Coordinates of C-alpha atoms and ligand atoms in Angstrom, one line a residue:
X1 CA 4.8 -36.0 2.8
X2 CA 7.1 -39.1 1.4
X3 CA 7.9 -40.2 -2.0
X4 CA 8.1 -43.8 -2.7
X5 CA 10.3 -45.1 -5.8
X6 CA 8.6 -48.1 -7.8
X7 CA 10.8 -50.0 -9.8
X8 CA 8.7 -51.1 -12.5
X9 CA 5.2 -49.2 -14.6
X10 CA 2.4 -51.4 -15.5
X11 CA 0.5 -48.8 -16.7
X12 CA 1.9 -45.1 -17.5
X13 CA 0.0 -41.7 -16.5
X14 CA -0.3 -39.6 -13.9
X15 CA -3.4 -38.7 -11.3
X16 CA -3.6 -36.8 -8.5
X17 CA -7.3 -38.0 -6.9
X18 CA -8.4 -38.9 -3.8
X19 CA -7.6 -42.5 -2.2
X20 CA -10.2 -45.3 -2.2
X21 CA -9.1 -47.7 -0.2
X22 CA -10.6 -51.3 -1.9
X23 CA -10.0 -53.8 1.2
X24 CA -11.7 -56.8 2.4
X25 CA -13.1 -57.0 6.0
X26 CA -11.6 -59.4 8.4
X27 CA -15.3 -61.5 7.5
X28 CA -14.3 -64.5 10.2
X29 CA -17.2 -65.1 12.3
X30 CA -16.9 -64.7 16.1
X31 CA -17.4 -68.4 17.4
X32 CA -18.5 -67.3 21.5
X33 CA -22.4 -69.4 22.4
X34 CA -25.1 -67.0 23.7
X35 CA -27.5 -67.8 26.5
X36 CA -31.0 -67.7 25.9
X37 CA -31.7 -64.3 27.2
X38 CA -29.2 -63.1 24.0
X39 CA -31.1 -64.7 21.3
X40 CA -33.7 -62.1 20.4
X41 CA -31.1 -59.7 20.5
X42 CA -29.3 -61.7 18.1
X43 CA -32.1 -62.7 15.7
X44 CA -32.8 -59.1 15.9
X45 CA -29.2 -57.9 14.2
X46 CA -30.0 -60.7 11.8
X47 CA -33.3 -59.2 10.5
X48 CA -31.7 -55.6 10.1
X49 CA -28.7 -57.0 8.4
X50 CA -30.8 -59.1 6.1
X51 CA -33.3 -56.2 5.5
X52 CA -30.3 -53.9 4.7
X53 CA -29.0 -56.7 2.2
X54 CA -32.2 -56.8 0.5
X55 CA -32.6 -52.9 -0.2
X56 CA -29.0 -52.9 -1.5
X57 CA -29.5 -56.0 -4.0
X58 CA -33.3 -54.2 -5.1
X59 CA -31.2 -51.3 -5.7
X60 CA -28.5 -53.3 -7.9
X61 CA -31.4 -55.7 -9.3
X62 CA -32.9 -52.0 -10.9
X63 CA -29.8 -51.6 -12.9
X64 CA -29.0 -55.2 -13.4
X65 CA -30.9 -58.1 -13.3
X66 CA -28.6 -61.4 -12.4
X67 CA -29.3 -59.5 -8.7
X68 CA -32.9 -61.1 -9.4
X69 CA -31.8 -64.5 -8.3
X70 CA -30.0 -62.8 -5.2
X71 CA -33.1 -61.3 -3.9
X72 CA -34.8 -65.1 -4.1
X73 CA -32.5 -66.2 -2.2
X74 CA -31.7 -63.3 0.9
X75 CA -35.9 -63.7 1.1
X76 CA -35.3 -67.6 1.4
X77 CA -37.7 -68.9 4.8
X78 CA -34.8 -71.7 5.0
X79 CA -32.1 -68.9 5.0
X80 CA -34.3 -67.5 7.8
X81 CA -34.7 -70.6 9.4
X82 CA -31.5 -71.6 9.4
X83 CA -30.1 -68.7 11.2
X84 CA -32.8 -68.7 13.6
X85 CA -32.4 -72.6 14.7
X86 CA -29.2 -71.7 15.6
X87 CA -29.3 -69.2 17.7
X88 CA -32.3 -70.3 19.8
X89 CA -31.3 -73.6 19.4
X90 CA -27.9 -74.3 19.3
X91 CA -27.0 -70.9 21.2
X92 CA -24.6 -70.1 18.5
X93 CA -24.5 -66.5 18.0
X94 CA -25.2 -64.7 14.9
X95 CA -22.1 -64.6 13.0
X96 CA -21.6 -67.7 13.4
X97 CA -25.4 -68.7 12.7
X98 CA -25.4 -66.9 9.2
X99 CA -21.7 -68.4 8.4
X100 CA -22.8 -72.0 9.0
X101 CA -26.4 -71.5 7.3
X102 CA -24.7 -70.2 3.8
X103 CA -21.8 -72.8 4.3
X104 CA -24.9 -75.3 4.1
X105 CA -26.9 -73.6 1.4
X106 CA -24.3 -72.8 -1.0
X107 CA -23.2 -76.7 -0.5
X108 CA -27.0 -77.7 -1.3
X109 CA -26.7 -75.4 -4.3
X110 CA -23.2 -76.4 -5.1
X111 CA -24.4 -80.4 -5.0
X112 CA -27.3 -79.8 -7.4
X113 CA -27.7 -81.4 -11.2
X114 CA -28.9 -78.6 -12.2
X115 CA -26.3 -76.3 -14.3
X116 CA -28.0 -73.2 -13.5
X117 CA -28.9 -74.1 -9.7
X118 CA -25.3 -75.2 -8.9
X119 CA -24.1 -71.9 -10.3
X120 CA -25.9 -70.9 -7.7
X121 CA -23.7 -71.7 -5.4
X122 CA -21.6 -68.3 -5.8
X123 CA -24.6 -66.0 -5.2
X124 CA -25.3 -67.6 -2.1
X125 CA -21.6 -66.8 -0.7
X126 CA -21.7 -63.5 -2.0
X127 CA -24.9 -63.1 0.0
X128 CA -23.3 -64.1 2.9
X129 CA -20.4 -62.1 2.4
X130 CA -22.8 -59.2 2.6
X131 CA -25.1 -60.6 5.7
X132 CA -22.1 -61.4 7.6
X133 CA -20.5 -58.0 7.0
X134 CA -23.9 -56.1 8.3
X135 CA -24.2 -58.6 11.8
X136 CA -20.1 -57.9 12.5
X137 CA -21.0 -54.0 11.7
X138 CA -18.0 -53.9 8.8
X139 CA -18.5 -52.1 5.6
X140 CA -18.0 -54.4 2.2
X141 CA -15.8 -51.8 -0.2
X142 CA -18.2 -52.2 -3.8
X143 CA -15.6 -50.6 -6.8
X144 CA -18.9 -50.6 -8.9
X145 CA -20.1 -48.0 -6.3
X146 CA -17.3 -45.5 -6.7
X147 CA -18.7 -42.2 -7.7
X148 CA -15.8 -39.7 -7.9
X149 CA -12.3 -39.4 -9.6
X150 CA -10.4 -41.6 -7.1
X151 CA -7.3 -43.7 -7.3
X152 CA -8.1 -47.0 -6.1
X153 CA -5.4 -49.1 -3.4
X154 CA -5.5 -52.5 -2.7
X155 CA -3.5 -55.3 -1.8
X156 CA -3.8 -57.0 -4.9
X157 CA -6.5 -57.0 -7.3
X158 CA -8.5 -60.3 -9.0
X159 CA -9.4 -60.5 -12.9
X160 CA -13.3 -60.5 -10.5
X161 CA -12.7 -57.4 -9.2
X162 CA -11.0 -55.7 -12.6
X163 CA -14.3 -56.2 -14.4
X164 CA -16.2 -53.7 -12.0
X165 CA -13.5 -50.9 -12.7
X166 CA -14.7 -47.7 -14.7
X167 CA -12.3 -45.9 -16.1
X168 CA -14.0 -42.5 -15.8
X169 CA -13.6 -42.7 -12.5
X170 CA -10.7 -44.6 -11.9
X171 CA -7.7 -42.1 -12.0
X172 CA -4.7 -44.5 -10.8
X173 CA -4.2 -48.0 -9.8
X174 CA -1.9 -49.2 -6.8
X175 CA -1.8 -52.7 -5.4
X176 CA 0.7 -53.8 -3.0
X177 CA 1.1 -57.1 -4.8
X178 CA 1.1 -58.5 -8.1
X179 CA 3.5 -58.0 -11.1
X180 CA 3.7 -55.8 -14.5
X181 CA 2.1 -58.8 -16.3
X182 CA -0.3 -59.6 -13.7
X183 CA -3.9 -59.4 -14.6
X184 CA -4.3 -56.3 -13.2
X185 CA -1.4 -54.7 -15.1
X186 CA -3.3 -55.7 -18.4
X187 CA -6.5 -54.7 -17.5
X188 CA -5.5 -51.4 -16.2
X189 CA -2.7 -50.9 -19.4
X190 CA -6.1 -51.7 -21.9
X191 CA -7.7 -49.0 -19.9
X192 CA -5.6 -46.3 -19.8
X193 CA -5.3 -46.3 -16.4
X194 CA -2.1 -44.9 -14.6
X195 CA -0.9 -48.1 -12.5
X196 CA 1.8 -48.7 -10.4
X197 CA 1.4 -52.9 -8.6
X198 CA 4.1 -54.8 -6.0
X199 CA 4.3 -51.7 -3.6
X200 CA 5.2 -53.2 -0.5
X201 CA 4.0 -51.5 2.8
X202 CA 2.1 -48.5 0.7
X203 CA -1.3 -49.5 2.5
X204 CA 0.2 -49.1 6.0
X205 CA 1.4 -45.1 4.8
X206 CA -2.4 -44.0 3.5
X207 CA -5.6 -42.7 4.4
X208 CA -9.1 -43.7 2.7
X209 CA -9.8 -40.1 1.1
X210 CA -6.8 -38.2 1.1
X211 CA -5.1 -37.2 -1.5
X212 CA -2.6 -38.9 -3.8
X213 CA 0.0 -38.2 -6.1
X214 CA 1.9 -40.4 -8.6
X215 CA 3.5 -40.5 -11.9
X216 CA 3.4 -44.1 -13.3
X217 CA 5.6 -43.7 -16.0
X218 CA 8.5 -42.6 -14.1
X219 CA 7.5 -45.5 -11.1
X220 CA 6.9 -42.4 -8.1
X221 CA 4.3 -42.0 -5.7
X222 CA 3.8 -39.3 -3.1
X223 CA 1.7 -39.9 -0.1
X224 CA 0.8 -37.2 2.0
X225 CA 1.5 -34.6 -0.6
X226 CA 1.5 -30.5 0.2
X227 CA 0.5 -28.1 -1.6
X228 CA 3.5 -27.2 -4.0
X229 CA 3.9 -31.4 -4.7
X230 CA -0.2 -31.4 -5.9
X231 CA 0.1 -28.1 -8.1
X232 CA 3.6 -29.6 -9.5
X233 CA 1.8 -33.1 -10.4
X234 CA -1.4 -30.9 -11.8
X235 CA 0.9 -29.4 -14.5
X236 CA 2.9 -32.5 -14.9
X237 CA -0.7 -34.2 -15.6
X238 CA -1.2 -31.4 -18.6
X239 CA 2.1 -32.0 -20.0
X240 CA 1.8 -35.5 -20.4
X241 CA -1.4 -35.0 -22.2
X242 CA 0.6 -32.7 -24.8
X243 CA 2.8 -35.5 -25.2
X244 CA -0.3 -38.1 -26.1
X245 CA -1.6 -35.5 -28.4
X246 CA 2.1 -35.3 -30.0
X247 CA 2.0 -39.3 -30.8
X248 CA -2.1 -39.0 -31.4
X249 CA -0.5 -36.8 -34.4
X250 CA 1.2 -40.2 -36.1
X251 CA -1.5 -42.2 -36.2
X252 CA -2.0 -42.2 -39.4
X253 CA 1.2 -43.3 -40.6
X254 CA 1.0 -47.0 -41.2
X255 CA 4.0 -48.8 -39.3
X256 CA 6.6 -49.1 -42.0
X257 CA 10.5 -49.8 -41.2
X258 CA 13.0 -48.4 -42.8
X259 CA 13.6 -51.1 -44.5
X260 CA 10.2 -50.8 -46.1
X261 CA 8.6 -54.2 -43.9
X262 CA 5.2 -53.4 -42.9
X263 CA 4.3 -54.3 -39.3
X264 CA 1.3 -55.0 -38.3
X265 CA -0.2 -53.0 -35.2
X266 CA -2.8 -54.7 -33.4
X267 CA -5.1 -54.6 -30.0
X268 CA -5.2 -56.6 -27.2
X269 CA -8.7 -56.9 -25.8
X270 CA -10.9 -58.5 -23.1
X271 CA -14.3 -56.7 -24.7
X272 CA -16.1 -54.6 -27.8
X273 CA -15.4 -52.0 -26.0
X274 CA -11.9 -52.3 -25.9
X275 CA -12.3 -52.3 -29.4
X276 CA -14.2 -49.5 -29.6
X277 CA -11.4 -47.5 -27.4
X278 CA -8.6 -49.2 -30.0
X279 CA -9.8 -47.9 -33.0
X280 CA -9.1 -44.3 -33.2
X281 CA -5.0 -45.9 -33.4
X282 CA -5.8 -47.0 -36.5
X283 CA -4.8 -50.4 -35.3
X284 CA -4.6 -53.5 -37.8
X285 CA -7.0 -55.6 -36.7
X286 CA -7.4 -57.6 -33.0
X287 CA -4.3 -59.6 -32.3
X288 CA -6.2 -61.3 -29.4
X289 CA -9.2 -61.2 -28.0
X290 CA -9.2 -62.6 -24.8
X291 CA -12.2 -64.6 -24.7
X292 CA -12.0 -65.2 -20.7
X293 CA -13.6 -62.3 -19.6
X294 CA -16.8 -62.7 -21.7
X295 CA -17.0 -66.0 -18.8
X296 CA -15.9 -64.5 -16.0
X297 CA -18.2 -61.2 -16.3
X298 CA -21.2 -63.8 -16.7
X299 CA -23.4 -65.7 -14.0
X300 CA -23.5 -69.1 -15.8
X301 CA -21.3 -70.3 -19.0
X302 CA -22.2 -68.2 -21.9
X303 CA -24.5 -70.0 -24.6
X304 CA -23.4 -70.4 -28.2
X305 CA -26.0 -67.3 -29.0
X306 CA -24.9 -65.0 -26.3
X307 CA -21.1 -65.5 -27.1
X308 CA -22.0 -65.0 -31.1
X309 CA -23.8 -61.8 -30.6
X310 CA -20.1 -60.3 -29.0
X311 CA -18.3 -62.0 -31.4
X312 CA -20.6 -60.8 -34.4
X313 CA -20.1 -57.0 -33.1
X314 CA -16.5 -57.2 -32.7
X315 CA -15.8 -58.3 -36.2
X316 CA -17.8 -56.1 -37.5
X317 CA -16.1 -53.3 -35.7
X318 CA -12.5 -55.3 -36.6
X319 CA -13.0 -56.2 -39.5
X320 CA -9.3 -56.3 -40.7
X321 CA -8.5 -59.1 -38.0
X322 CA -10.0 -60.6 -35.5
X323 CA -8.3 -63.1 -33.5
X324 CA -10.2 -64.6 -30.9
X325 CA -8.8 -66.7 -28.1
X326 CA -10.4 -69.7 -26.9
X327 CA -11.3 -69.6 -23.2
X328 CA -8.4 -69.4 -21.5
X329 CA -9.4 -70.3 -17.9
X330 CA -7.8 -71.7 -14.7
X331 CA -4.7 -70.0 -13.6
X332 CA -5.7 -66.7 -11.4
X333 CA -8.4 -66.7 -13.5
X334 CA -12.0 -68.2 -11.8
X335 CA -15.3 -68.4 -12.9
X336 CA -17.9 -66.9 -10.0
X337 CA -20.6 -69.7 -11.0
X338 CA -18.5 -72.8 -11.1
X339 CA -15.9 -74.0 -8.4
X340 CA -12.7 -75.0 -9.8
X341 CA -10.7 -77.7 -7.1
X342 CA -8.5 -76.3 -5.4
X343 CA -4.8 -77.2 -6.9
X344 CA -1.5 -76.8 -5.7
X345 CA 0.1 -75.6 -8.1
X346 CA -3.1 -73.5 -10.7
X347 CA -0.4 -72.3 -13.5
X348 CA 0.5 -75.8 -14.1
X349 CA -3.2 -77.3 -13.9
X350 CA -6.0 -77.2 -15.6
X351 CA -6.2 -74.5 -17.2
X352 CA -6.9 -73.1 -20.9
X353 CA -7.2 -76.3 -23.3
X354 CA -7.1 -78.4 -20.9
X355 CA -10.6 -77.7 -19.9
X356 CA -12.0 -77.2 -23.3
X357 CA -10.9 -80.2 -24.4
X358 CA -12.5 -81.6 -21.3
X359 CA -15.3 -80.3 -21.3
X360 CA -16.0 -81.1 -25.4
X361 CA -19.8 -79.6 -25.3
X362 CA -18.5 -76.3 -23.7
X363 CA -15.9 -75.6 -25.8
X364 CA -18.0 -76.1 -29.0
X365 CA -20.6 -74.1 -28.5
X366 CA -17.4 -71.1 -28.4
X367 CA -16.4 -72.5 -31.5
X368 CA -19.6 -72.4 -33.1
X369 CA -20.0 -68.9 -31.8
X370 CA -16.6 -68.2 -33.6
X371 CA -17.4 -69.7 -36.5
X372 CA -20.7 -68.4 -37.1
X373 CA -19.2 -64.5 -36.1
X374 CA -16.6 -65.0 -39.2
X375 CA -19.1 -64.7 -42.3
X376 CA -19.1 -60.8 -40.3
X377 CA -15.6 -60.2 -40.9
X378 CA -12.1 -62.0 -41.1
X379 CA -11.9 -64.0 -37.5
X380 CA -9.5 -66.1 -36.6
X381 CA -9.3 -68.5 -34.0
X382 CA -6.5 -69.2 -31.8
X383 CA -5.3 -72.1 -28.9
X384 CA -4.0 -70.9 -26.0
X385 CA -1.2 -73.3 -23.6
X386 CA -1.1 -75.8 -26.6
X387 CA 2.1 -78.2 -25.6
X388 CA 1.0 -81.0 -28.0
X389 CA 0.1 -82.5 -31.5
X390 CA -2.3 -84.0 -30.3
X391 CA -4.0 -81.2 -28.5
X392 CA -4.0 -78.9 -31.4
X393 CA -5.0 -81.5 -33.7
X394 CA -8.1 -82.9 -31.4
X395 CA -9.1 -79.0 -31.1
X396 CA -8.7 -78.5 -35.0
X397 CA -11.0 -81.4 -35.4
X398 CA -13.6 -80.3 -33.3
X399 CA -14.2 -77.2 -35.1
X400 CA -14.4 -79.3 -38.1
X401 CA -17.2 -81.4 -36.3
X402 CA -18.4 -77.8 -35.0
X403 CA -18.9 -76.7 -39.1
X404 CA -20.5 -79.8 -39.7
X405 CA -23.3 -79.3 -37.5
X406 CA -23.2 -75.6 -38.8
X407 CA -23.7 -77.1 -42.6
X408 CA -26.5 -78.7 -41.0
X409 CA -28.1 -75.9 -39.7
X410 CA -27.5 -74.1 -43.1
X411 CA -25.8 -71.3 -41.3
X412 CA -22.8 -69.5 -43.5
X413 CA -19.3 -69.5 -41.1
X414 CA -15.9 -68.6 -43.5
X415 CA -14.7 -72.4 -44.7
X416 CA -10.8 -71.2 -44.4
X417 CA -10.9 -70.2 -41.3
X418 CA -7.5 -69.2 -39.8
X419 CA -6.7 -71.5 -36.8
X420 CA -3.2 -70.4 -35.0
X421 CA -1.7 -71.2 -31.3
X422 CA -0.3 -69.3 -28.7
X423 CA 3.4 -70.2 -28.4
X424 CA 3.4 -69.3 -24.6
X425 CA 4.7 -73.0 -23.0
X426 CA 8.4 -73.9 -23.3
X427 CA 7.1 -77.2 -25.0
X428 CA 5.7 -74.7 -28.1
X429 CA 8.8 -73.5 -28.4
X430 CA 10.6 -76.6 -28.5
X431 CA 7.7 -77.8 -31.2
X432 CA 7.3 -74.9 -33.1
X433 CA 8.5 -75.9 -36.5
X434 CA 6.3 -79.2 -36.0
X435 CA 3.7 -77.1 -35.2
X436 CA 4.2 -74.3 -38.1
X437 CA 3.3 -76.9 -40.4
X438 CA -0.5 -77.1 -39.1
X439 CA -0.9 -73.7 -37.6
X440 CA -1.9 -70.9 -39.8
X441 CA 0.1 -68.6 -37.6
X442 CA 1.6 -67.9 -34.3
X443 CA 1.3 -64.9 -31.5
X444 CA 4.1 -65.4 -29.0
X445 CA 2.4 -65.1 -25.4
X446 CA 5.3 -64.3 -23.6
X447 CA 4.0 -63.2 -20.5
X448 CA 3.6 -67.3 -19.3
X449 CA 6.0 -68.2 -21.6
X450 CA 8.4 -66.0 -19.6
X451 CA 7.4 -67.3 -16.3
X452 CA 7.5 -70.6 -17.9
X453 CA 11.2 -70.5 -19.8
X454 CA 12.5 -69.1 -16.3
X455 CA 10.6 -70.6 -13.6
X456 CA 9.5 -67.2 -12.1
X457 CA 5.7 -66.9 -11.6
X458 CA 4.5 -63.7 -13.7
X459 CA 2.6 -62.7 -10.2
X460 CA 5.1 -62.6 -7.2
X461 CA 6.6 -59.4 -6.3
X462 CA 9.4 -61.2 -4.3
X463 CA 11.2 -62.6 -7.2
X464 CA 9.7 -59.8 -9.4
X465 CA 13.3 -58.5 -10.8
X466 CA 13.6 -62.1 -12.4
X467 CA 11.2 -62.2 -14.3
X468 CA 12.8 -60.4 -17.8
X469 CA 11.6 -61.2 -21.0
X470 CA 15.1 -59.5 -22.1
X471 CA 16.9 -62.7 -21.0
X472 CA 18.6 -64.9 -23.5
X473 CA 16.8 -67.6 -22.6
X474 CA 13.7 -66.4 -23.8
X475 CA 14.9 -63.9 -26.7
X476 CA 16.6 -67.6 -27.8
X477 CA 13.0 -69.1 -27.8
X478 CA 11.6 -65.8 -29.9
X479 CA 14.0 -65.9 -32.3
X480 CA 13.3 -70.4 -32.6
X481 CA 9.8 -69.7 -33.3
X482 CA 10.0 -66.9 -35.6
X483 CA 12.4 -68.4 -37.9
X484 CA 10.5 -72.1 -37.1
X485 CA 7.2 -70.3 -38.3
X486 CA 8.8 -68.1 -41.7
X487 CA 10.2 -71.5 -42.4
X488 CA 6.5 -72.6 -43.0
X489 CA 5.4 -69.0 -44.4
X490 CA 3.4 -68.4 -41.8
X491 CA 2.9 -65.2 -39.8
X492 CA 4.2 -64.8 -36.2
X493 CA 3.0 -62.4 -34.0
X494 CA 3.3 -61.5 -30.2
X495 CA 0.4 -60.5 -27.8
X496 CA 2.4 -60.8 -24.8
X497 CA 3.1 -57.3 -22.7
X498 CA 6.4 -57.2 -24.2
X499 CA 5.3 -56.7 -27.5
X500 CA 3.7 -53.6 -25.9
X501 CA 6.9 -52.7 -24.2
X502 CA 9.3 -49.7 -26.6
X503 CA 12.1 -51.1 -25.3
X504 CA 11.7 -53.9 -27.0
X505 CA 10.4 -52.9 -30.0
X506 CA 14.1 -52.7 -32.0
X507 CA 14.7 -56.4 -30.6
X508 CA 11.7 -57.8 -32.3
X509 CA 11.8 -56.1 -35.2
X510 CA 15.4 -57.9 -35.9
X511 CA 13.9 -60.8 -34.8
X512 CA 11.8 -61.0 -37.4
X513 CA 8.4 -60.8 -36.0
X514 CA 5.4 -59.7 -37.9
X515 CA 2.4 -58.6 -36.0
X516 CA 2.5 -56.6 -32.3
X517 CA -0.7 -57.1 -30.4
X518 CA -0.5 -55.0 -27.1
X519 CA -3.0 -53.2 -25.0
X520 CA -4.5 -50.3 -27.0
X521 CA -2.7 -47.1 -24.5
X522 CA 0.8 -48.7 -26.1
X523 CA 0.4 -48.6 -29.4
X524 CA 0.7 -45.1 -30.0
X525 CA 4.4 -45.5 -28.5
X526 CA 5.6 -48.6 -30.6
X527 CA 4.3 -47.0 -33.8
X528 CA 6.6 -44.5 -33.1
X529 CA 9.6 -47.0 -32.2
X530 CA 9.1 -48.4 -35.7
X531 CA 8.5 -45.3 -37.8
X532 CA 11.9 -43.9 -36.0
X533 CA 14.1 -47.3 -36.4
X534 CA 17.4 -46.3 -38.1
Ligands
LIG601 C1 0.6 -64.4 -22.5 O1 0.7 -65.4 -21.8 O2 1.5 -63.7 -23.0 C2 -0.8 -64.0 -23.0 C3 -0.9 -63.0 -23.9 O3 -1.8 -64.5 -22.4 P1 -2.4 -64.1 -20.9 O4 -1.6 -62.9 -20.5 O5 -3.9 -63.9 -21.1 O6 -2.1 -65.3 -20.1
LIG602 MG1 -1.0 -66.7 -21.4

């Protein structure tokens, strides 16, 4: 038995489950040539590999059909081919036969005119992934295939990855890398799920399937644990879940301050069914909807009809407030069907606006989803990483070219239409009481504004302890943009984690701000921050 200390909770709880172990096979093919006498042998592993494939993508096309297009392409004859040519005829052997095959079909794909053909691209590598993993005799781990109470450990964890997570099943969360605002830490917070990331050296300490103990809240893990530790964390499970039940019991009490300001208590979320979760905290209204994920849990760039059918339900179900993000994309946040270049530096690249306003056709059929969702309910749309008036004017006037094609089509959209900005870029900051004069209102994103005020990238465990949003540098840049944005009379609100955080809570509210949007397990906590204020 050992107990590890973690310095920091992205997600409080406690579990006491079973380890899965979610890691990636070494996948690099073996590069030794094979003489002729080898090759049936090899074409042989092949052919069960590729037969295995099939019968797990029929199994996944029953209960989802994007595997559809997979199945074409594992029962491709040039697939076959491919592989087979090289190992008869170029003696390579069959690892290294499949890898070069799907490096040239995915590059064919990938080279295409065709939207949906190049998004091919990423089910051909995914493919390969899978035939590579059968001929080298490795098993792929599959978090959508988890099918008891587990706590899942990884090294770190991808927004790709986050999307397969069911939180039924998921008891507890630890990655090795990764920060409290990483987008694991988000995810896993919206989710209720206890989470613990940037716990170096826990992978080389554990077992797949033994058991686990930790309590997130107070940052402790126990590997190994006996008896006594398991039954101690058992009880310690039930009374944290008196505890939730005690908050559960102020939900009804609208967030006043003793001062009498009312303060708006609002949901981060990435879905409607983040909503749905949100709602029984008797929350104000959606301070941000992260658009992203609708992309990223997609096979091609959602159309203007799919995006308005999820935008439609969500107001419907917020109808109080619903503030929906444009895509924010780029960062550590990739899209499996197209293939962003690879940068050197991705938090300062193209990312967020900078795509949407470069790729104009995109970005309005979002807007026109917007649009059309608010005659459902009151919507509001908001910029993320703006750092200039002339970004958030050229994306304000394309949503006024976006109405007028909606006017056209005769279809009803709410003409006064909120449009606000994240403040999350030091240049906001520095702008903001330019900027409150054409924003209708602000949310402070200060988990890249953070990293971006101090230089310390919200994702590296290494330099971890820097990154504070408690540091006068960016507590200075709150208090700029709250005053810069009453100045205008218009509302500013946070949806960064430390709006979430009940430390902070006493802070902001001097501060001045107006609206807290935070993942939907904190709420419960700063509501009871702000009814308690002295
Ligand atoms: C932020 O940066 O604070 C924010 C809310 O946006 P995201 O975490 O999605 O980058
Ligand atoms: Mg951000």
């Amino acid at each position: 038995m050992e107990q590890i200390r973690v310095e920091k909770t992205a997600s409080r709880g406690i579990a006491v489950e079973k380890i899965y172990l979610y890691l990636e096979p070494d996948l690099t093919p073996d590069t030794a040539s094979i003489t002729e006498d080898q090759a049936q042998a090899e074409i042989d592993k092949f052919a069960a590999s590729k037969a295995a494939v099939i019968a797990e993508l029929n199994k996944l096309a029953e209960k989802n059909e994007i595997f559809a297009a997979h199945l074409e392409i594992a029962d491709d004859f040039m697939l076959q081919d491919g592989v087979e040519g090289r190992i008869k005829n170029d003696k390579k052997n069959v690892q290294q036969a499949v890898s070069e095959t799907i490096d040239e079909f995915a590059m064919i794909f990938a080279s295409m005119d065709d939207e949906y053909m190049k998004e091919r691209a990423a089910d051909v590598r995914d493919i390969g992934k899978r035939l590579l993993a059968g001929v080298k005799g490795v098993k792929l781990p599959d978090l959508g295939g988890i099918t008891e109470p587990v706590v899942v450990m990884a090294r770190d964890m991808y927004p790709s990855d986050t999307v397969k997570i069911n939180p039924s099943l998921v008891k507890g969360i630890i990655t090795e890398e990764g920060g409290v605002t990483s987008h694991v830490s988000i995810i896993a917070k919206s989710l209720g799920i206890p989470t613990l990331v940037g716990v170096k050296g826990i992978l080389s300490k554990v077992e797949d399937g033994e058991f686990i103990c930790m309590d997130a809240g107070e940052g402790i893990i126990v590997v190994k644990p006996d008896e006594a530790t398991e039954k101690e964390y058992l009880g310690k499970k039930a009374a944290y879940e008196q505890e939730r039940a005690r908050l559960e019991g102020l939900r009804n009490t609208p967030a006043v301050t003793k001062e009498g300001k009312r303060i708006y208590l609002c949901a981060n979320v990435g879905n409607v069914q983040d909503i749905r979760n949100a709602l029984p905290m008797n929350i104000d209204g959606v301070g941000l909807f992260r658009s992203e994920f609708l992309y990223m849990q997609n096979t091609h760039f959602p159309t203007e009809e799919e995006q308005f059918a999820v935008y439609k339900e969500a107001a419907e179900l917020s109808s109080q407030e619903l503030t929906i993000r444009t895509l924010d994309i780029g960062g550590d946040k990739e899209l499996s069907y197209y293939e962003f270049e690879k940068e050197e530096n991705p938090f300062l690249g193209w990312r967020a606006i900078r795509i949407s306003l470069d790729m104009k056709d995109m970005f309005k059929e979002q807007l026109r989803a917007i649009l059309r969702a608010s005659a459902f309910g009151h919507v509001r749309i908001m910029f993320p990483m703006i750092i200039s008036m002339d970004e958030l004017l050229e994306a304000k006037s394309i949503v006024e070219e976006c109405k007028k094609e909606l006017d056209e089509r005769g279809q009803a959209y709410d003409k006064d239409i909120e449009m606000g900005m994240m403040i999350e870029t030091p240049a906001s900051v520095l702008l903001a009481d330019e900027f409150a004069k054409e924003a209708d209102f602000f949310s402070i994103g200060t988990n890249d504004l953070t990293q971006y005020i101090l230089v310390v990238d919200r994702g590296n465990k290494k330099i971890a302890k820097k990154y504070n949003y408690f540091s006068p540098a960016v507590l200075k840049a709150i208090g700029s943009v709250i005053e810069a944005g009453h100045k205008e009379g218009i509302k500013v609100g946070m949806c960064g984690e430390m709006a979430g955080d009940q430390k902070a809570v006493g802070t902001l509210l001097d501060l001045g701000l107006d609206e807290f949007s935070m993942s939907a397990g904190s709420i419960d906590y700063v509501r009871e921050q702000i009814l308690n204020r002295k």
